[in-house]
Amino acid sequence: MLQNKAREVLAHHGISPSRPRIAILSFMHENHIHPTADVIFKHLRGSYPSLSLTTVYNTLKLFAEKGICIPLSINDKQVCYDINLHPHSHFLCSECGMVYDIPQDESSKLLQSTTFGGHHISEVHVYFRGTCANCLQAKSN
């Protein structure tokens, strides 16, 4: 069923629904983990032996260009991809590297301005960094 939804999304965005594209988009919808190209490749290569890392990178670039996902440069080491297109912010755990979504209503409590220095703000990217609850709990044990 998820593959049928992936085909529809790709067709809606004018993208030919190849097997790798369907697999990558399905993975992203099933796993809201803000994956990197490497993570996607590692998860899919067992099921799709002909899949290359280059194909994953090119597909993610195409998805970003067509508005299917958003590339996040939340850290200096790698680009993560977010399938959630609704306005929200992100929290990066400095311990494990996981990226968590912060819902719009919580983000808006933190940032409520639409202007800055006479400039109109049309887009905001907010990244919170710290230690996630799982890592804090692991440290306390």
The first five atom37 places (N, CA, C, CB, O) and aatype in JSON, in Angstrom:
{
  "aatype": [12, 10, 5, 2, 11, 0, 1, 6, 19, 10, 0, 8, 8, 7, 9, 15, 14, 15, 1, 14, 1, 9, 0, 9, 10, 15, 13, 12, 8, 6, 2, 8, 9, 8, 14, 16, 0, 3, 19, 9, 13, 11, 8, 10, 1, 7, 15, 18, 14, 15, 10, 15, 10, 16, 16, 19, 18, 2, 16, 10, 11, 10, 13, 0, 6, 11, 7, 9, 4, 9, 14, 10, 15, 9, 2, 3, 11, 5, 19, 4, 18, 3, 9, 2, 10, 8, 14, 8, 15, 8, 13, 10, 4, 15, 6, 4, 7, 12, 19, 18, 3, 9, 14, 5, 3, 6, 15, 15, 11, 10, 10, 5, 15, 16, 16, 13, 7, 7, 8, 8, 9, 15, 6, 19, 8, 19, 18, 13, 1, 7, 16, 4, 0, 2, 4, 10, 5, 0, 11, 15, 2],
  "atom_mask": [
    [1, 1, 1, 1, 1],
    [1, 1, 1, 1, 1],
    [1, 1, 1, 1, 1],
    [1, 1, 1, 1, 1],
    [1, 1, 1, 1, 1],
    [1, 1, 1, 1, 1],
    [1, 1, 1, 1, 1],
    [1, 1, 1, 1, 1],
    [1, 1, 1, 1, 1],
    [1, 1, 1, 1, 1],
    [1, 1, 1, 1, 1],
    [1, 1, 1, 1, 1],
    [1, 1, 1, 1, 1],
    [1, 1, 1, 0, 1],
    [1, 1, 1, 1, 1],
    [1, 1, 1, 1, 1],
    [1, 1, 1, 1, 1],
    [1, 1, 1, 1, 1],
    [1, 1, 1, 1, 1],
    [1, 1, 1, 1, 1],
    [1, 1, 1, 1, 1],
    [1, 1, 1, 1, 1],
    [1, 1, 1, 1, 1],
    [1, 1, 1, 1, 1],
    [1, 1, 1, 1, 1],
    [1, 1, 1, 1, 1],
    [1, 1, 1, 1, 1],
    [1, 1, 1, 1, 1],
    [1, 1, 1, 1, 1],
    [1, 1, 1, 1, 1],
    [1, 1, 1, 1, 1],
    [1, 1, 1, 1, 1],
    [1, 1, 1, 1, 1],
    [1, 1, 1, 1, 1],
    [1, 1, 1, 1, 1],
    [1, 1, 1, 1, 1],
    [1, 1, 1, 1, 1],
    [1, 1, 1, 1, 1],
    [1, 1, 1, 1, 1],
    [1, 1, 1, 1, 1],
    [1, 1, 1, 1, 1],
    [1, 1, 1, 1, 1],
    [1, 1, 1, 1, 1],
    [1, 1, 1, 1, 1],
    [1, 1, 1, 1, 1],
    [1, 1, 1, 0, 1],
    [1, 1, 1, 1, 1],
    [1, 1, 1, 1, 1],
    [1, 1, 1, 1, 1],
    [1, 1, 1, 1, 1],
    [1, 1, 1, 1, 1],
    [1, 1, 1, 1, 1],
    [1, 1, 1, 1, 1],
    [1, 1, 1, 1, 1],
    [1, 1, 1, 1, 1],
    [1, 1, 1, 1, 1],
    [1, 1, 1, 1, 1],
    [1, 1, 1, 1, 1],
    [1, 1, 1, 1, 1],
    [1, 1, 1, 1, 1],
    [1, 1, 1, 1, 1],
    [1, 1, 1, 1, 1],
    [1, 1, 1, 1, 1],
    [1, 1, 1, 1, 1],
    [1, 1, 1, 1, 1],
    [1, 1, 1, 1, 1],
    [1, 1, 1, 0, 1],
    [1, 1, 1, 1, 1],
    [1, 1, 1, 1, 1],
    [1, 1, 1, 1, 1],
    [1, 1, 1, 1, 1],
    [1, 1, 1, 1, 1],
    [1, 1, 1, 1, 1],
    [1, 1, 1, 1, 1],
    [1, 1, 1, 1, 1],
    [1, 1, 1, 1, 1],
    [1, 1, 1, 1, 1],
    [1, 1, 1, 1, 1],
    [1, 1, 1, 1, 1],
    [1, 1, 1, 1, 1],
    [1, 1, 1, 1, 1],
    [1, 1, 1, 1, 1],
    [1, 1, 1, 1, 1],
    [1, 1, 1, 1, 1],
    [1, 1, 1, 1, 1],
    [1, 1, 1, 1, 1],
    [1, 1, 1, 1, 1],
    [1, 1, 1, 1, 1],
    [1, 1, 1, 1, 1],
    [1, 1, 1, 1, 1],
    [1, 1, 1, 1, 1],
    [1, 1, 1, 1, 1],
    [1, 1, 1, 1, 1],
    [1, 1, 1, 1, 1],
    [1, 1, 1, 1, 1],
    [1, 1, 1, 1, 1],
    [1, 1, 1, 0, 1],
    [1, 1, 1, 1, 1],
    [1, 1, 1, 1, 1],
    [1, 1, 1, 1, 1],
    [1, 1, 1, 1, 1],
    [1, 1, 1, 1, 1],
    [1, 1, 1, 1, 1],
    [1, 1, 1, 1, 1],
    [1, 1, 1, 1, 1],
    [1, 1, 1, 1, 1],
    [1, 1, 1, 1, 1],
    [1, 1, 1, 1, 1],
    [1, 1, 1, 1, 1],
    [1, 1, 1, 1, 1],
    [1, 1, 1, 1, 1],
    [1, 1, 1, 1, 1],
    [1, 1, 1, 1, 1],
    [1, 1, 1, 1, 1],
    [1, 1, 1, 1, 1],
    [1, 1, 1, 1, 1],
    [1, 1, 1, 0, 1],
    [1, 1, 1, 0, 1],
    [1, 1, 1, 1, 1],
    [1, 1, 1, 1, 1],
    [1, 1, 1, 1, 1],
    [1, 1, 1, 1, 1],
    [1, 1, 1, 1, 1],
    [1, 1, 1, 1, 1],
    [1, 1, 1, 1, 1],
    [1, 1, 1, 1, 1],
    [1, 1, 1, 1, 1],
    [1, 1, 1, 1, 1],
    [1, 1, 1, 1, 1],
    [1, 1, 1, 0, 1],
    [1, 1, 1, 1, 1],
    [1, 1, 1, 1, 1],
    [1, 1, 1, 1, 1],
    [1, 1, 1, 1, 1],
    [1, 1, 1, 1, 1],
    [1, 1, 1, 1, 1],
    [1, 1, 1, 1, 1],
    [1, 1, 1, 1, 1],
    [1, 1, 1, 1, 1],
    [1, 1, 1, 1, 1],
    [1, 1, 1, 1, 1]
  ],
  "atom_positions": [
    [[0.81, -1.19, 0.0], [0.0, 0.0, 0.0], [0.86, 1.26, 0.0], [-0.93, 0.0, 1.2], [0.56, 2.22, -0.71]],
    [[1.93, 1.26, 0.79], [2.8, 2.43, 0.85], [3.47, 2.69, -0.5], [3.86, 2.24, 1.94], [3.71, 3.84, -0.87]],
    [[3.76, 1.62, -1.24], [4.37, 1.79, -2.55], [3.4, 2.45, -3.52], [4.84, 0.45, -3.11], [3.82, 3.23, -4.38]],
    [[2.12, 2.15, -3.4], [1.12, 2.81, -4.25], [1.06, 4.3, -3.93], [-0.27, 2.17, -4.07], [0.94, 5.13, -4.84]],
    [[1.13, 4.65, -2.65], [1.14, 6.05, -2.24], [2.39, 6.74, -2.78], [1.08, 6.17, -0.7], [2.32, 7.87, -3.25]],
    [[3.53, 6.06, -2.71], [4.79, 6.62, -3.24], [4.66, 6.88, -4.74], [5.98, 5.65, -2.96], [5.09, 7.92, -5.23]],
    [[4.07, 5.95, -5.47], [3.87, 6.14, -6.91], [3.02, 7.38, -7.18], [3.19, 4.89, -7.54], [3.33, 8.17, -8.08]],
    [[1.95, 7.55, -6.4], [1.08, 8.72, -6.55], [1.83, 10.02, -6.28], [-0.13, 8.6, -5.61], [1.69, 10.99, -7.04]],
    [[2.61, 10.04, -5.21], [3.36, 11.25, -4.86], [4.37, 11.58, -5.97], [4.1, 11.06, -3.49], [4.49, 12.73, -6.37]],
    [[5.07, 10.57, -6.45], [6.05, 10.8, -7.52], [5.36, 11.31, -8.78], [6.83, 9.51, -7.82], [5.82, 12.28, -9.4]],
    [[4.27, 10.69, -9.17], [3.54, 11.11, -10.36], [3.04, 12.55, -10.19], [2.36, 10.16, -10.64], [3.1, 13.34, -11.13]],
    [[2.53, 12.87, -9.0], [2.03, 14.22, -8.73], [3.13, 15.27, -8.91], [1.45, 14.29, -7.32], [2.85, 16.4, -9.31]],
    [[4.36, 14.9, -8.6], [5.49, 15.82, -8.71], [6.23, 15.7, -10.05], [6.45, 15.58, -7.58], [7.29, 16.29, -10.23]],
    [[5.65, 14.94, -10.98], [6.24, 14.82, -12.31], [7.51, 13.99, -12.35], [0.0, 0.0, 0.0], [8.38, 14.23, -13.18]],
    [[7.61, 13.02, -11.46], [8.79, 12.16, -11.39], [8.41, 10.75, -11.81], [9.41, 12.16, -9.96], [7.42, 10.2, -11.32]],
    [[9.18, 10.18, -12.71], [8.95, 8.81, -13.14], [9.14, 7.86, -11.95], [9.9, 8.43, -14.3], [10.18, 7.9, -11.28]],
    [[8.15, 7.01, -11.68], [8.22, 6.16, -10.49], [9.05, 4.88, -10.69], [6.82, 5.78, -10.08], [8.49, 3.8, -10.84]],
    [[10.36, 5.01, -10.69], [11.24, 3.85, -10.82], [11.26, 3.08, -9.49], [12.68, 4.28, -11.23], [10.87, 3.61, -8.45]],
    [[11.71, 1.84, -9.54], [11.78, 1.02, -8.32], [12.63, 1.68, -7.23], [12.35, -0.38, -8.64], [12.2, 1.73, -6.08]],
    [[13.83, 2.19, -7.56], [14.62, 2.84, -6.51], [13.93, 4.07, -5.91], [15.98, 3.24, -7.06], [13.98, 4.28, -4.7]],
    [[13.3, 4.86, -6.73], [12.62, 6.05, -6.24], [11.47, 5.68, -5.33], [12.12, 6.89, -7.4], [11.28, 6.3, -4.28]],
    [[10.7, 4.69, -5.72], [9.59, 4.21, -4.89], [10.12, 3.68, -3.57], [8.78, 3.12, -5.63], [9.55, 3.96, -2.51]],
    [[11.19, 2.91, -3.62], [11.77, 2.32, -2.4], [12.29, 3.41, -1.46], [12.91, 1.36, -2.76], [12.06, 3.35, -0.26]],
    [[12.97, 4.41, -2.0], [13.53, 5.49, -1.19], [12.42, 6.3, -0.55], [14.44, 6.4, -2.03], [12.47, 6.6, 0.64]],
    [[11.41, 6.67, -1.34], [10.3, 7.46, -0.8], [9.52, 6.66, 0.24], [9.38, 7.91, -1.94], [9.12, 7.2, 1.27]],
    [[9.29, 5.39, -0.02], [8.59, 4.53, 0.94], [9.37, 4.44, 2.25], [8.37, 3.12, 0.35], [8.79, 4.52, 3.33]],
    [[10.69, 4.27, 2.14], [11.53, 4.22, 3.35], [11.4, 5.5, 4.15], [13.01, 3.98, 2.97], [11.27, 5.47, 5.38]],
    [[11.44, 6.63, 3.47], [11.35, 7.92, 4.17], [10.01, 8.1, 4.86], [11.58, 9.06, 3.19], [9.94, 8.66, 5.96]],
    [[8.92, 7.62, 4.24], [7.6, 7.73, 4.85], [7.43, 6.76, 6.01], [6.51, 7.49, 3.8], [6.71, 7.05, 6.97]],
    [[8.09, 5.61, 5.93], [7.99, 4.62, 6.99], [8.89, 4.95, 8.18], [8.35, 3.25, 6.45], [8.61, 4.53, 9.31]],
    [[9.96, 5.7, 7.94], [10.97, 5.97, 8.96], [11.21, 7.46, 9.09], [12.29, 5.24, 8.63], [12.01, 8.04, 8.35]],
    [[10.52, 8.08, 10.0], [10.66, 9.53, 10.21], [11.88, 9.8, 11.09], [9.37, 10.13, 10.86], [11.76, 10.26, 12.22]],
    [[13.06, 9.49, 10.54], [14.3, 9.6, 11.31], [15.25, 10.63, 10.74], [14.99, 8.26, 11.37], [16.4, 10.71, 11.18]],
    [[14.81, 11.42, 9.78], [15.68, 12.4, 9.12], [16.95, 11.7, 8.61], [16.04, 13.55, 10.1], [18.05, 12.05, 9.02]],
    [[16.78, 10.73, 7.71], [17.94, 9.92, 7.31], [18.9, 10.67, 6.39], [17.46, 8.66, 6.62], [18.52, 11.62, 5.7]],
    [[20.13, 10.21, 6.4], [21.12, 10.66, 5.42], [21.03, 9.71, 4.23], [22.59, 10.68, 6.03], [20.36, 8.68, 4.3]],
    [[21.69, 10.05, 3.15], [21.74, 9.15, 1.98], [22.38, 7.83, 2.37], [22.52, 9.81, 0.81], [21.93, 6.77, 1.92]],
    [[23.41, 7.87, 3.2], [24.09, 6.64, 3.64], [23.15, 5.73, 4.42], [25.31, 6.98, 4.49], [23.16, 4.52, 4.22]],
    [[22.35, 6.3, 5.3], [21.42, 5.51, 6.1], [20.39, 4.84, 5.19], [20.71, 6.4, 7.16], [20.09, 3.65, 5.34]],
    [[19.85, 5.6, 4.25], [18.87, 5.02, 3.32], [19.5, 3.9, 2.51], [18.31, 6.11, 2.36], [18.91, 2.83, 2.36]],
    [[20.7, 4.14, 2.01], [21.4, 3.13, 1.21], [21.61, 1.84, 2.02], [22.76, 3.68, 0.72], [21.35, 0.75, 1.53]],
    [[22.09, 1.99, 3.25], [22.35, 0.81, 4.1], [21.08, 0.02, 4.38], [22.99, 1.24, 5.42], [21.12, -1.2, 4.45]],
    [[19.95, 0.71, 4.55], [18.7, 0.02, 4.83], [18.1, -0.66, 3.61], [17.7, 0.99, 5.4], [17.42, -1.68, 3.74]],
    [[18.33, -0.11, 2.43], [17.68, -0.64, 1.23], [18.53, -1.59, 0.4], [17.27, 0.49, 0.36], [17.99, -2.36, -0.39]],
    [[19.84, -1.56, 0.56], [20.7, -2.34, -0.34], [20.46, -3.84, -0.26], [22.14, -2.06, -0.04], [20.69, -4.54, -1.25]],
    [[20.0, -4.35, 0.88], [19.71, -5.78, 0.98], [18.52, -6.18, 0.12], [0.0, 0.0, 0.0], [18.52, -7.26, -0.47]],
    [[17.52, -5.33, 0.06], [16.32, -5.61, -0.73], [16.47, -5.22, -2.19], [15.14, -4.88, -0.14], [15.77, -5.74, -3.06]],
    [[17.41, -4.29, -2.46], [17.63, -3.79, -3.82], [19.13, -3.85, -4.12], [17.08, -2.32, -3.99], [19.81, -2.83, -4.04]],
    [[19.65, -5.05, -4.45], [21.1, -5.22, -4.64], [21.7, -4.34, -5.73], [21.39, -6.64, -4.95], [22.89, -4.04, -5.68]],
    [[20.91, -3.93, -6.7], [21.45, -3.09, -7.78], [21.47, -1.61, -7.41], [20.63, -3.28, -9.05], [21.97, -0.79, -8.18]],
    [[20.92, -1.25, -6.24], [20.89, 0.14, -5.8], [22.3, 0.62, -5.48], [19.97, 0.29, -4.56], [23.06, -0.06, -4.8]],
    [[22.63, 1.81, -5.97], [23.94, 2.4, -5.67], [23.77, 3.62, -4.79], [24.69, 2.79, -6.98], [22.7, 4.23, -4.75]],
    [[24.82, 3.97, -4.08], [24.78, 5.16, -3.23], [24.59, 6.41, -4.09], [26.08, 5.28, -2.4], [23.92, 7.35, -3.67]],
    [[25.16, 6.42, -5.27], [24.99, 7.54, -6.19], [23.52, 7.71, -6.56], [25.83, 7.34, -7.46], [23.03, 8.84, -6.63]],
    [[22.82, 6.6, -6.79], [21.39, 6.67, -7.1], [20.62, 7.28, -5.94], [20.85, 5.26, -7.42], [19.71, 8.09, -6.15]],
    [[20.97, 6.9, -4.72], [20.29, 7.45, -3.55], [20.53, 8.96, -3.47], [20.77, 6.76, -2.25], [19.58, 9.72, -3.28]],
    [[21.79, 9.39, -3.62], [22.09, 10.83, -3.58], [21.34, 11.58, -4.67], [23.61, 11.06, -3.72], [20.74, 12.63, -4.41]],
    [[21.36, 11.06, -5.89], [20.68, 11.73, -7.0], [19.17, 11.78, -6.8], [21.0, 11.02, -8.31], [18.53, 12.77, -7.13]],
    [[18.61, 10.72, -6.25], [17.17, 10.67, -6.0], [16.78, 11.68, -4.93], [16.74, 9.25, -5.57], [15.78, 12.38, -5.07]],
    [[17.56, 11.76, -3.86], [17.27, 12.73, -2.8], [17.39, 14.15, -3.32], [18.21, 12.51, -1.62], [16.61, 15.02, -2.94]],
    [[18.37, 14.4, -4.17], [18.51, 15.73, -4.77], [17.28, 16.06, -5.62], [19.81, 15.8, -5.64], [16.76, 17.17, -5.55]],
    [[16.82, 15.1, -6.41], [15.62, 15.29, -7.22], [14.39, 15.52, -6.34], [15.39, 14.07, -8.13], [13.59, 16.41, -6.62]],
    [[14.24, 14.73, -5.28], [13.11, 14.89, -4.37], [13.12, 16.3, -3.76], [13.15, 13.82, -3.26], [12.07, 16.93, -3.64]],
    [[14.29, 16.77, -3.37], [14.39, 18.11, -2.78], [14.03, 19.18, -3.8], [15.82, 18.36, -2.23], [13.32, 20.13, -3.48]],
    [[14.52, 19.03, -5.03], [14.22, 19.99, -6.09], [12.73, 20.05, -6.39], [14.98, 19.65, -7.35], [12.19, 21.11, -6.7]],
    [[12.06, 18.91, -6.3], [10.63, 18.83, -6.62], [9.73, 19.09, -5.41], [10.31, 17.46, -7.19], [8.51, 19.07, -5.53]],
    [[10.33, 19.34, -4.24], [9.54, 19.67, -3.06], [8.97, 18.48, -2.32], [0.0, 0.0, 0.0], [7.99, 18.63, -1.59]],
    [[9.55, 17.32, -2.48], [9.07, 16.13, -1.78], [9.72, 16.02, -0.4], [9.36, 14.86, -2.6], [9.11, 15.52, 0.54]],
    [[10.94, 16.49, -0.28], [11.64, 16.47, 1.01], [12.49, 17.72, 1.14], [12.51, 15.19, 1.14], [12.66, 18.49, 0.19]],
    [[13.01, 17.92, 2.33], [13.83, 19.09, 2.61], [15.19, 18.62, 3.1], [13.14, 20.02, 3.66], [15.27, 17.84, 4.05]],
    [[16.27, 19.09, 2.47], [17.6, 18.75, 3.0], [17.89, 19.61, 4.24], [18.7, 18.96, 1.92], [17.64, 20.82, 4.24]],
    [[18.42, 18.98, 5.27], [18.75, 19.68, 6.51], [20.26, 19.62, 6.73], [18.0, 19.06, 7.71], [20.84, 18.54, 6.8]],
    [[20.86, 20.76, 6.83], [22.28, 20.83, 7.17], [22.37, 21.21, 8.64], [23.05, 21.87, 6.26], [22.89, 22.27, 9.0]],
    [[21.87, 20.33, 9.47], [21.77, 20.63, 10.9], [23.1, 20.44, 11.61], [20.71, 19.75, 11.54], [23.31, 20.99, 12.69]],
    [[23.99, 19.66, 11.02], [25.33, 19.56, 11.58], [26.35, 19.7, 10.46], [25.52, 18.21, 12.34], [25.99, 19.69, 9.28]],
    [[27.59, 19.82, 10.82], [28.64, 20.06, 9.83], [29.08, 18.81, 9.09], [29.83, 20.67, 10.5], [29.82, 18.9, 8.11]],
    [[28.65, 17.65, 9.53], [29.15, 16.39, 9.0], [28.36, 15.83, 7.83], [29.19, 15.38, 10.08], [28.93, 15.2, 6.94]],
    [[27.04, 16.05, 7.83], [26.22, 15.39, 6.82], [24.89, 16.11, 6.62], [25.96, 13.94, 7.22], [24.47, 16.92, 7.45]],
    [[24.26, 15.8, 5.5], [22.94, 16.35, 5.2], [21.91, 15.27, 5.51], [22.83, 16.83, 3.71], [22.04, 14.13, 5.07]],
    [[20.9, 15.65, 6.27], [19.77, 14.76, 6.56], [18.6, 15.21, 5.69], [19.38, 14.8, 8.09], [18.58, 16.34, 5.2]],
    [[17.65, 14.33, 5.49], [16.5, 14.65, 4.66], [15.21, 14.47, 5.46], [16.47, 13.77, 3.39], [15.01, 13.46, 6.13]],
    [[14.35, 15.47, 5.37], [13.11, 15.49, 6.13], [11.93, 15.39, 5.17], [13.0, 16.77, 6.98], [11.79, 16.19, 4.25]],
    [[11.1, 14.4, 5.4], [9.92, 14.19, 4.57], [8.73, 15.0, 5.08], [9.56, 12.7, 4.52], [7.74, 15.15, 4.37]],
    [[8.83, 15.51, 6.3], [7.77, 16.31, 6.91], [7.86, 17.74, 6.37], [7.88, 16.29, 8.47], [8.78, 18.48, 6.73]],
    [[6.94, 18.12, 5.54], [6.96, 19.44, 4.9], [6.17, 20.48, 5.68], [6.42, 19.34, 3.51], [6.15, 21.65, 5.3]],
    [[5.51, 20.07, 6.75], [4.77, 21.02, 7.57], [5.75, 21.88, 8.37], [3.77, 20.28, 8.51], [6.82, 21.41, 8.75]],
    [[5.39, 23.12, 8.62], [6.3, 23.98, 9.39], [6.61, 23.39, 10.77], [5.7, 25.38, 9.56], [5.71, 23.07, 11.54]],
    [[7.88, 23.26, 11.06], [8.34, 22.76, 12.34], [9.83, 23.05, 12.48], [8.06, 21.24, 12.47], [10.5, 23.45, 11.53]],
    [[10.34, 22.84, 13.67], [11.76, 23.03, 13.94], [12.38, 21.69, 14.27], [11.98, 24.04, 15.11], [11.7, 20.66, 14.29]],
    [[13.67, 21.71, 14.52], [14.38, 20.47, 14.8], [15.25, 20.58, 16.04], [15.23, 20.08, 13.61], [15.72, 21.66, 16.4]],
    [[15.43, 19.45, 16.68], [16.32, 19.32, 17.82], [17.35, 18.26, 17.47], [15.53, 18.96, 19.12], [16.98, 17.15, 17.1]],
    [[18.62, 18.59, 17.58], [19.71, 17.65, 17.31], [20.34, 17.24, 18.62], [20.76, 18.28, 16.36], [20.8, 18.08, 19.39]],
    [[20.37, 15.95, 18.88], [21.05, 15.45, 20.07], [22.54, 15.44, 19.8], [20.54, 14.03, 20.45], [23.01, 14.82, 18.85]],
    [[23.3, 16.13, 20.64], [24.74, 16.21, 20.45], [25.44, 14.92, 20.87], [25.32, 17.37, 21.23], [26.62, 14.74, 20.6]],
    [[24.71, 14.03, 21.52], [25.29, 12.75, 21.95], [25.15, 11.68, 20.87], [24.62, 12.27, 23.24], [26.14, 11.12, 20.4]],
    [[23.9, 11.4, 20.46], [23.65, 10.3, 19.52], [23.47, 10.75, 18.08], [22.43, 9.53, 19.95], [23.52, 9.93, 17.16]],
    [[23.26, 12.05, 17.86], [23.09, 12.57, 16.52], [21.68, 12.48, 15.96], [0.0, 0.0, 0.0], [21.44, 12.88, 14.82]],
    [[20.73, 11.96, 16.76], [19.35, 11.88, 16.28], [18.76, 13.28, 16.14], [18.48, 11.03, 17.25], [19.08, 14.19, 16.91]],
    [[17.89, 13.42, 15.14], [17.2, 14.68, 14.91], [15.73, 14.45, 15.21], [17.42, 15.19, 13.43], [15.12, 13.5, 14.71]],
    [[15.16, 15.34, 16.01], [13.76, 15.24, 16.41], [13.01, 16.45, 15.91], [13.62, 15.11, 17.94], [13.55, 17.56, 15.87]],
    [[11.75, 16.24, 15.51], [10.89, 17.35, 15.11], [10.35, 18.06, 16.35], [9.74, 16.85, 14.23], [10.04, 17.42, 17.35]],
    [[10.24, 19.37, 16.26], [9.57, 20.17, 17.28], [8.35, 20.77, 16.59], [10.52, 21.29, 17.9], [8.5, 21.54, 15.64]],
    [[7.13, 20.43, 17.05], [5.92, 20.92, 16.39], [5.86, 22.44, 16.31], [4.7, 20.4, 17.12], [6.46, 23.15, 17.11]],
    [[5.12, 22.91, 15.33], [5.01, 24.34, 15.07], [4.57, 25.13, 16.29], [4.05, 24.59, 13.94], [5.13, 26.19, 16.59]],
    [[3.56, 24.63, 17.01], [3.06, 25.39, 18.15], [4.12, 25.57, 19.23], [1.84, 24.71, 18.74], [4.18, 26.61, 19.87]],
    [[4.97, 24.56, 19.43], [6.05, 24.7, 20.38], [7.14, 25.62, 19.85], [6.63, 23.33, 20.72], [7.72, 26.41, 20.59]],
    [[7.43, 25.52, 18.56], [8.44, 26.37, 17.94], [8.02, 27.83, 17.98], [8.7, 25.95, 16.5], [8.83, 28.72, 18.24]],
    [[6.73, 28.05, 17.72], [6.26, 29.43, 17.68], [6.33, 30.11, 19.04], [4.83, 29.48, 17.16], [6.44, 31.33, 19.12]],
    [[6.28, 29.33, 20.1], [6.46, 29.9, 21.42], [7.89, 30.44, 21.57], [6.16, 28.86, 22.5], [8.13, 31.4, 22.3]],
    [[8.82, 29.8, 20.87], [10.22, 30.2, 20.96], [10.54, 31.36, 20.02], [11.12, 29.01, 20.64], [11.37, 32.22, 20.33]],
    [[9.89, 31.37, 18.89], [10.14, 32.41, 17.88], [8.82, 32.94, 17.36], [10.99, 31.86, 16.7], [8.08, 32.23, 16.67]],
    [[8.5, 34.17, 17.69], [7.22, 34.72, 17.28], [7.35, 35.97, 16.43], [6.39, 35.01, 18.48], [6.37, 36.7, 16.26]],
    [[8.5, 36.23, 15.9], [8.71, 37.44, 15.13], [8.61, 37.18, 13.64], [10.07, 38.04, 15.46], [9.04, 36.13, 13.16]],
    [[8.03, 38.12, 12.91], [7.98, 38.03, 11.45], [8.88, 39.06, 10.79], [6.55, 38.19, 10.96], [9.01, 39.1, 9.56]],
    [[9.5, 39.9, 11.6], [10.43, 40.88, 11.05], [11.69, 40.91, 11.91], [9.78, 42.29, 10.99], [11.69, 40.56, 13.08]],
    [[12.75, 41.33, 11.27], [14.04, 41.47, 11.97], [14.8, 42.6, 11.3], [14.86, 40.14, 11.94], [15.12, 42.51, 10.11]],
    [[15.1, 43.64, 12.04], [15.87, 44.75, 11.48], [15.25, 45.36, 10.25], [0.0, 0.0, 0.0], [15.96, 45.81, 9.35]],
    [[13.89, 45.39, 10.2], [13.21, 45.94, 9.04], [13.04, 44.96, 7.89], [0.0, 0.0, 0.0], [12.43, 45.29, 6.87]],
    [[13.56, 43.76, 8.04], [13.44, 42.72, 7.01], [12.21, 41.86, 7.28], [14.72, 41.84, 6.95], [11.88, 41.61, 8.44]],
    [[11.54, 41.4, 6.24], [10.41, 40.48, 6.37], [10.95, 39.05, 6.36], [9.36, 40.69, 5.23], [11.7, 38.67, 5.46]],
    [[10.58, 38.27, 7.35], [11.02, 36.88, 7.44], [9.98, 36.0, 6.75], [11.22, 36.44, 8.93], [8.83, 35.95, 7.18]],
    [[10.38, 35.31, 5.69], [9.46, 34.42, 4.99], [9.74, 32.95, 5.29], [9.55, 34.66, 3.49], [8.9, 32.09, 5.02]],
    [[10.91, 32.66, 5.85], [11.26, 31.28, 6.14], [12.25, 31.28, 7.3], [11.86, 30.58, 4.89], [13.17, 32.09, 7.35]],
    [[12.06, 30.36, 8.21], [12.95, 30.25, 9.37], [13.39, 28.81, 9.5], [12.25, 30.75, 10.67], [12.57, 27.89, 9.41]],
    [[14.66, 28.61, 9.71], [15.2, 27.28, 10.01], [15.79, 27.36, 11.4], [16.28, 26.81, 8.94], [16.75, 28.09, 11.65]],
    [[15.21, 26.61, 12.3], [15.65, 26.64, 13.68], [16.17, 25.26, 14.06], [14.52, 27.08, 14.63], [15.49, 24.26, 13.83]],
    [[17.34, 25.21, 14.62], [17.93, 23.96, 15.07], [18.27, 24.1, 16.54], [19.18, 23.58, 14.24], [19.03, 24.99, 16.93]],
    [[17.72, 23.23, 17.35], [18.05, 23.2, 18.76], [19.04, 22.05, 18.96], [16.77, 23.02, 19.65], [18.86, 20.98, 18.39]],
    [[20.06, 22.27, 19.75], [21.05, 21.23, 20.01], [21.13, 20.96, 21.5], [22.43, 21.62, 19.46], [20.99, 21.88, 22.31]],
    [[21.34, 19.74, 21.86], [21.44, 19.37, 23.25], [21.57, 17.86, 23.37], [0.0, 0.0, 0.0], [22.14, 17.22, 22.5]],
    [[21.05, 17.29, 24.44], [21.1, 15.85, 24.67], [19.68, 15.33, 24.79], [21.92, 15.51, 25.96], [18.88, 15.85, 25.56]],
    [[19.36, 14.28, 24.01], [18.0, 13.73, 24.02], [17.72, 12.95, 25.3], [17.78, 12.83, 22.8], [18.65, 12.59, 26.03]],
    [[16.44, 12.69, 25.56], [16.02, 11.99, 26.77], [16.63, 10.6, 26.87], [14.49, 11.89, 26.81], [17.0, 10.17, 27.96]],
    [[16.74, 9.88, 25.74], [17.32, 8.54, 25.76], [18.78, 8.56, 26.2], [17.21, 7.89, 24.38], [19.2, 7.72, 27.0]],
    [[19.55, 9.52, 25.68], [20.96, 9.61, 26.05], [21.13, 10.06, 27.5], [21.7, 10.58, 25.12], [22.03, 9.59, 28.2]],
    [[20.27, 10.97, 27.96], [20.32, 11.4, 29.35], [20.03, 10.23, 30.29], [19.32, 12.54, 29.6], [20.68, 10.06, 31.32]],
    [[19.05, 9.41, 29.91], [18.69, 8.26, 30.73], [19.82, 7.26, 30.75], [17.4, 7.61, 30.22], [20.15, 6.69, 31.79]],
    [[20.44, 7.03, 29.57], [21.55, 6.09, 29.48], [22.73, 6.54, 30.34], [22.0, 5.93, 28.03], [23.4, 5.72, 30.96]],
    [[22.97, 7.84, 30.38], [24.06, 8.39, 31.19], [23.8, 8.22, 32.68], [24.27, 9.85, 30.87], [24.73, 8.01, 33.46]],
    [[22.51, 8.32, 33.09], [22.17, 8.25, 34.5], [22.16, 6.81, 35.02], [20.82, 8.9, 34.74], [22.16, 6.59, 36.23]],
    [[22.16, 5.85, 34.11], [22.14, 4.42, 34.53], [23.52, 3.9, 34.76], [21.46, 3.55, 33.49], [23.69, 2.73, 35.11]]
  ]
}
